[in-house]
CSV table of C-alpha atoms in Angstrom, one decimal:
chain,number,residue,atom,x,y,z
A,46,HIS,CA,113.8,-47.5,89.6
A,47,LEU,CA,117.6,-48.3,89.6
A,48,ARG,CA,116.8,-51.7,88.0
A,49,GLU,CA,115.6,-50.0,84.9
A,50,LEU,CA,118.7,-47.9,84.3
A,51,ASP,CA,121.6,-48.6,82.0
A,52,VAL,CA,123.5,-45.5,83.1
A,53,ILE,CA,123.4,-43.7,86.5
A,54,TYR,CA,124.7,-40.2,86.0
A,55,MET,CA,125.4,-38.5,89.3
A,56,THR,CA,126.4,-34.9,89.9
A,57,ARG,CA,126.7,-33.0,93.1
A,58,VAL,CA,124.0,-30.7,94.5
A,59,GLN,CA,125.5,-27.3,93.7
A,60,LYS,CA,125.6,-25.2,96.9
A,61,GLU,CA,126.4,-22.1,94.9
A,62,ARG,CA,123.0,-22.4,93.1
A,63,PHE,CA,121.0,-21.9,96.2
A,64,ALA,CA,120.1,-18.4,97.4
A,65,ASP,CA,119.0,-19.9,100.7
A,66,LEU,CA,121.5,-22.0,102.5
A,67,GLN,CA,118.8,-23.8,104.5
A,68,GLU,CA,117.2,-25.1,101.2
A,69,TYR,CA,120.6,-26.5,100.2
A,70,GLU,CA,121.0,-28.2,103.6
A,71,LYS,CA,117.5,-29.8,103.2
A,72,VAL,CA,118.4,-31.5,99.9
A,73,LYS,CA,122.2,-32.0,99.9
A,74,GLY,CA,122.0,-35.6,101.2
A,75,SER,CA,119.0,-36.6,99.1
A,76,TYR,CA,121.0,-37.8,96.2
A,77,ARG,CA,123.5,-40.3,97.4
A,78,LEU,CA,124.7,-43.5,95.9
A,79,VAL,CA,126.4,-46.2,98.1
A,80,ALA,CA,127.7,-49.7,97.2
A,81,GLU,CA,124.5,-51.4,98.6
A,82,ASP,CA,122.4,-49.5,96.1
A,83,LEU,CA,124.2,-51.3,93.3
A,84,ASN,CA,122.6,-54.5,94.3
A,85,ARG,CA,119.4,-53.1,92.8
A,86,THR,CA,120.9,-52.3,89.4
A,87,LYS,CA,121.4,-54.2,86.2
A,88,LYS,CA,124.5,-56.3,86.1
A,89,ASN,CA,126.0,-54.2,83.3
A,90,SER,CA,124.8,-50.8,84.4
A,91,ILE,CA,127.4,-48.1,84.8
A,92,VAL,CA,127.8,-45.1,87.2
A,93,MET,CA,129.2,-41.9,85.8
A,94,HIS,CA,130.1,-38.6,87.5
A,95,PRO,CA,132.0,-35.6,86.2
A,96,LEU,CA,134.1,-35.3,89.4
A,97,PRO,CA,135.0,-33.8,91.8
A,98,ARG,CA,132.4,-35.3,94.1
A,99,VAL,CA,131.3,-34.2,97.5
A,100,ASP,CA,129.1,-36.8,99.2
A,101,GLU,CA,126.8,-37.9,96.4
A,102,VAL,CA,128.9,-41.0,95.4
A,103,ASP,CA,130.2,-42.9,98.4
A,104,PRO,CA,133.8,-44.1,98.0
A,105,SER,CA,132.4,-47.7,98.6
A,106,VAL,CA,131.2,-47.5,95.0
A,107,ASP,CA,134.8,-46.9,93.6
A,108,SER,CA,135.8,-50.5,93.5
A,109,SER,CA,132.6,-51.7,91.8
A,110,THR,CA,132.6,-52.8,88.2
A,111,HIS,CA,129.8,-50.3,87.8
A,112,ALA,CA,132.0,-47.3,88.6
A,113,LYS,CA,133.2,-45.7,85.3
A,114,TYR,CA,133.8,-42.1,86.5
A,115,PHE,CA,137.5,-42.4,86.7
A,116,GLN,CA,137.7,-43.7,83.2
A,117,GLN,CA,135.2,-41.0,82.2
A,118,VAL,CA,137.5,-38.2,83.6
A,119,GLY,CA,140.5,-39.7,81.9
A,120,ASN,CA,138.7,-39.8,78.6
A,121,GLY,CA,137.8,-36.1,79.1
A,122,VAL,CA,141.4,-35.1,79.5
A,123,ILE,CA,142.3,-36.8,76.2
A,124,LEU,CA,139.3,-35.3,74.5
A,125,ARG,CA,140.3,-31.8,75.7
A,126,MET,CA,143.9,-32.3,74.5
A,127,GLY,CA,142.6,-33.2,71.1
A,128,LEU,CA,140.3,-30.2,70.9
A,129,LEU,CA,143.1,-27.9,72.0
A,130,GLY,CA,145.3,-29.3,69.3
A,131,LEU,CA,142.6,-28.7,66.7
A,132,VAL,CA,142.0,-25.2,67.8
A,133,LEU,CA,145.7,-24.4,67.9
A,134,GLY,CA,146.2,-26.0,64.5
A,135,THR,CA,148.8,-28.5,65.8
A,136,LEU,CA,146.7,-31.6,64.7
């Protein structure tokens, strides 16, 4: 199904959401993206992630043109700065 996606939005499996640690252990590696997976995507698809990551996006993806999560995080900082300025009345 990766061939059909324009955006691949990854998030970590949140350990703190599991009451049973064994259930977490069963699924924690189920959602993982590695560089080889990108061979099955559209040429212009992008990978996003809110960071920090655990194991769900392999560092081998970082150098790919698909990887946009570092840009995403940088944009988020700028956005929050602007919102704080609006709230504080400095903009």
